[in-house]
Amino acid sequence: MTFSPDLEARFEKLVASYPEGRTRSAVIPMLMYAQDELGAVTPELVAEVAKRCKVPPIQVEEVIGYYSMLHRKPQGKYHVQVCTNISCLLVGGEELYHHASKKLGIGHKQTTADGIFSLEEVECMGACSWAPAVEIDYTFHHHVTPEKLDQLLDGLKKPQ
Amino acid sequence: MMTATPTEVTTVTLSINGQSVTAPAGTLLIEVCKKLGTEVPAFCYYEGFSLQAACRMCLVEIEKFPKLQASCTIPVSEGMVVRTESPAVVAARKDMLEFLLSNHPLDCPVCDKGGECELQDMTFRYGAGESRFTEIKVHTPEKQWSPVVFYDAPRCILCYRCVRVCDEGLGVGALGIQYRGVGAEIIPNMGDHLNCDECGACIDICPVGALTSGAYRYKTRPWEMNHVGTVCTHCSNGCKTTLGVRTDEIIRGNNRDSSGINGEFLCGKGRYAFDFNKHEDRLTSPLIRKDGQLVEVSWSEALKAVATKFSETQAAGGSFGVIGGVHSTNEENYFLQKFARQGLKTANLDHQRTGDVPALLDALSGKSDVLATTDDLYNTAAALVIGSDLAQQHPFLAYQLRANGRHHNARVYTVTPGKVREADYAAASLTYGSTSELFGKLDELRDRLKAEPELVILFSDAIKGADVAKLVAYGDSLGITVKYVALVDYSNSRGALDMGLLPTLGPGYHAAPVNGLAAPDMLAAGLDVLWVVGADSGKGNAKFTVVQDMFLTPTAAAADIVLPSASAYEKSGTVTNVCGQVQKLKPAVRTMGTKPDLEIMGLIAREMGLNLGIWTHDHVLTEIRSGVAGYNVPLPIIQTGGAAQAQPVNGRVPLDGRPELVQSAQDTLFTSGTLGRYSKALTSVIEYPGKLYSDNQ
Ligand code: SF4
Ligand code: SF4
Ligand code: SF4
Ligand code: FES
């Protein structure tokens, strides 16, 4: 399996940045970057990452099962992640999640019919100080209110 | 002992429950407690495997540490003050058990592990009698991952033992953990099933009944079994296996008491492939060919017929050929060669040769202490494997080397015709296209091996005849201590050689008084009588064939008289493993109608009026100990389930110059010569029949 030249270069650097025999440390970043390029973690990707990081494929599977940010199915163009863990929950995280769900017409780990949005209720993202927090792809949005979320989503929906 | 040079260790003094102890710095606290006789409960900690610190059962109180500490991951240090039974520790243990039981089904009354379960034992000793959890327990149905491995997630306490034994111990890495929290569970490598060694090590090491075995599950309560420690009858590695027996049936094979040369290790054959013993095709009555058909007859009729045939042929000056077995005991093989040479006065004697041990002994003439034991494989600084897919063909030897690599950083070098599993940690792994390239590859390694302090060389039938002397010369040229293992295939292949089942060599590798025909020549010669004891050699052109076997093999089916023999799990006697280590069998069960080969031979001798001595295993062993070079092994060791290495001749061995007769059968993890065909445990797994030097290992 080969990736774009950019990603190949990135992987090369990644694998080289860990000490001899510790390439397993590259499993998570490799999966994340490759997922961005491929849209999802495919079985071929699992085998490839296992090979490159010199770990049994099942150890890659373990990582995918454990980390919710790794997906086996393609996500929407924008992946909306709403935190409902304790800090966010206390200041309206759950309402925010339900609002998003209603507005987009999809539930947890689902994708809109037009493929633009996918939604996920996530565990703590480490943004407690700015709760409630929403992460869209890799961008954090802090102190989000339902209104602010509407603006965000509407803004993204407009053809750019 | 061959050990890496010990580096200077400093010791520290600490106090455990008020008692002062010294230990080497860096030792794990839990180990120091164990040595002291202080029990610290543990689930995830397992000697020999990586540290996990997952279960928190081993928490202890250490002064100046703000919280309780996991003793399985804390190295001892100077002045530590440790308490293992303080109220805080006792309370913590109770709490940990309460957590572990929060989703546990507590189906102990039907669980295979009931009575042998570490969770039961710990709850009994340290647990609370009640639980504060009122939530509904998460339940998931049990899953079958292979014909031999089943998983019941609710019972699992996520200690990772199975994951580690498979990955680190076997080098397979077929198990993992999926999801997290309450949803976390063990997963097999193929999504919903396993593709692995099917060794069952994961099942054995599981502290609870989460992993269960297809052979054993729901069959018995452990306390209803008798446990018989004997030796696995499949490959040459000679693992001790403890057979669980109930009402004359073997229902389990394991070695949980870690006795014997192999500790807990067993491959799938040792753990499951005892089932050939009760295969429905097992012969239980003697057969004689009458009007072209093999028909059942009584033992007395059959024995008389064999004796009459033997005597008449002898009287008429007819020719004999005798082919012995590679699973028969040393006593049986010794008695058989004596019967052939002294009784039938024939030198036509052979067996299925799978490794060139005579050539090795000859090449090593004049050297002492040069034959490695299975212990040496765990302790040597370096090992070189030639021409064998060790993890497949010699699972225990491969396990020893891997453990040595893991624990002592031993360097393993492989020179093989294809990819081997050892390559994943080997210092160098070379492959060759044909055996003619082999020595060229060895030359490539010469400088690296010269830099090693010592070496054990294991070689297969890829090196035989004159090449063996060449290999020993190569070993000599390294200028370091070198020990050797000539790999052979089956449980007593080595013993058959040592006992002189050869046309030119008698017991102890002494020249036979007269040279006879080798097996293929016997088959071609059209002998008057061919006597095959525990082998599927074919009958060739023999005019009359007598076969002793457990099954109607093609050879038996073509025979004139067939005598049903007992299996290795049904008799006593000794066997010699690939490293020359002698161990004693113990009968676990009996099969009605069969007799051990030794008894059959003894009865034939009696019918013939031959005096070949008393035919009990003990008596013949005494004769072997006094008469066969190197076999004066200490009885107390082998009688108590230990292994003692026989030290065969140190001197020239007259070779018959027929290296082409040495041929490994190339069995995989899932085949075992004739025996394997009758083990459903082996033939039912998806990996069967397996492949050597496969790319995906
Ligand atoms: S049976 Fe052996 S190889 Fe298969 S998963 Fe269990 S430990 Fe691993
Ligand atoms: S299956 Fe057994 S060995 Fe494996 S993690 Fe669960 S309890 Fe531990
Ligand atoms: S390695 Fe050989 S002796 Fe040991 S259990 Fe397996 S087949 Fe039996
Ligand atoms: S034994 Fe120490 S945490 Fe499991």
Coordinates of C-alpha atoms and ligand atoms in Angstrom, one line a residue, chain B residues 232 234-239 265-267 269-270 395-396, ligand 3:
Chain B
C232 CA 4.2 -36.2 25.1
H234 CA 4.5 -36.6 19.3
C235 CA 7.7 -34.7 18.5
S236 CA 11.2 -35.3 19.6
N237 CA 11.3 -32.4 22.1
G238 CA 10.0 -34.6 24.9
C239 CA 7.8 -32.3 26.8
F265 CA 5.1 -25.2 27.8
L266 CA 3.2 -27.6 25.5
C267 CA 2.3 -27.2 21.9
K269 CA 0.0 -31.7 20.1
G270 CA 1.0 -32.2 23.7
P395 CA 8.0 -26.0 19.1
F396 CA 9.6 -26.4 22.6
Ligands
SF4_3 S1 6.8 -29.6 21.4 FE1 6.8 -31.8 20.8 S2 7.0 -32.9 22.7 FE2 6.4 -30.8 23.2 S3 4.1 -30.8 23.4 FE3 4.6 -30.3 21.3 S4 4.7 -32.2 20.1 FE4 4.8 -32.7 22.3

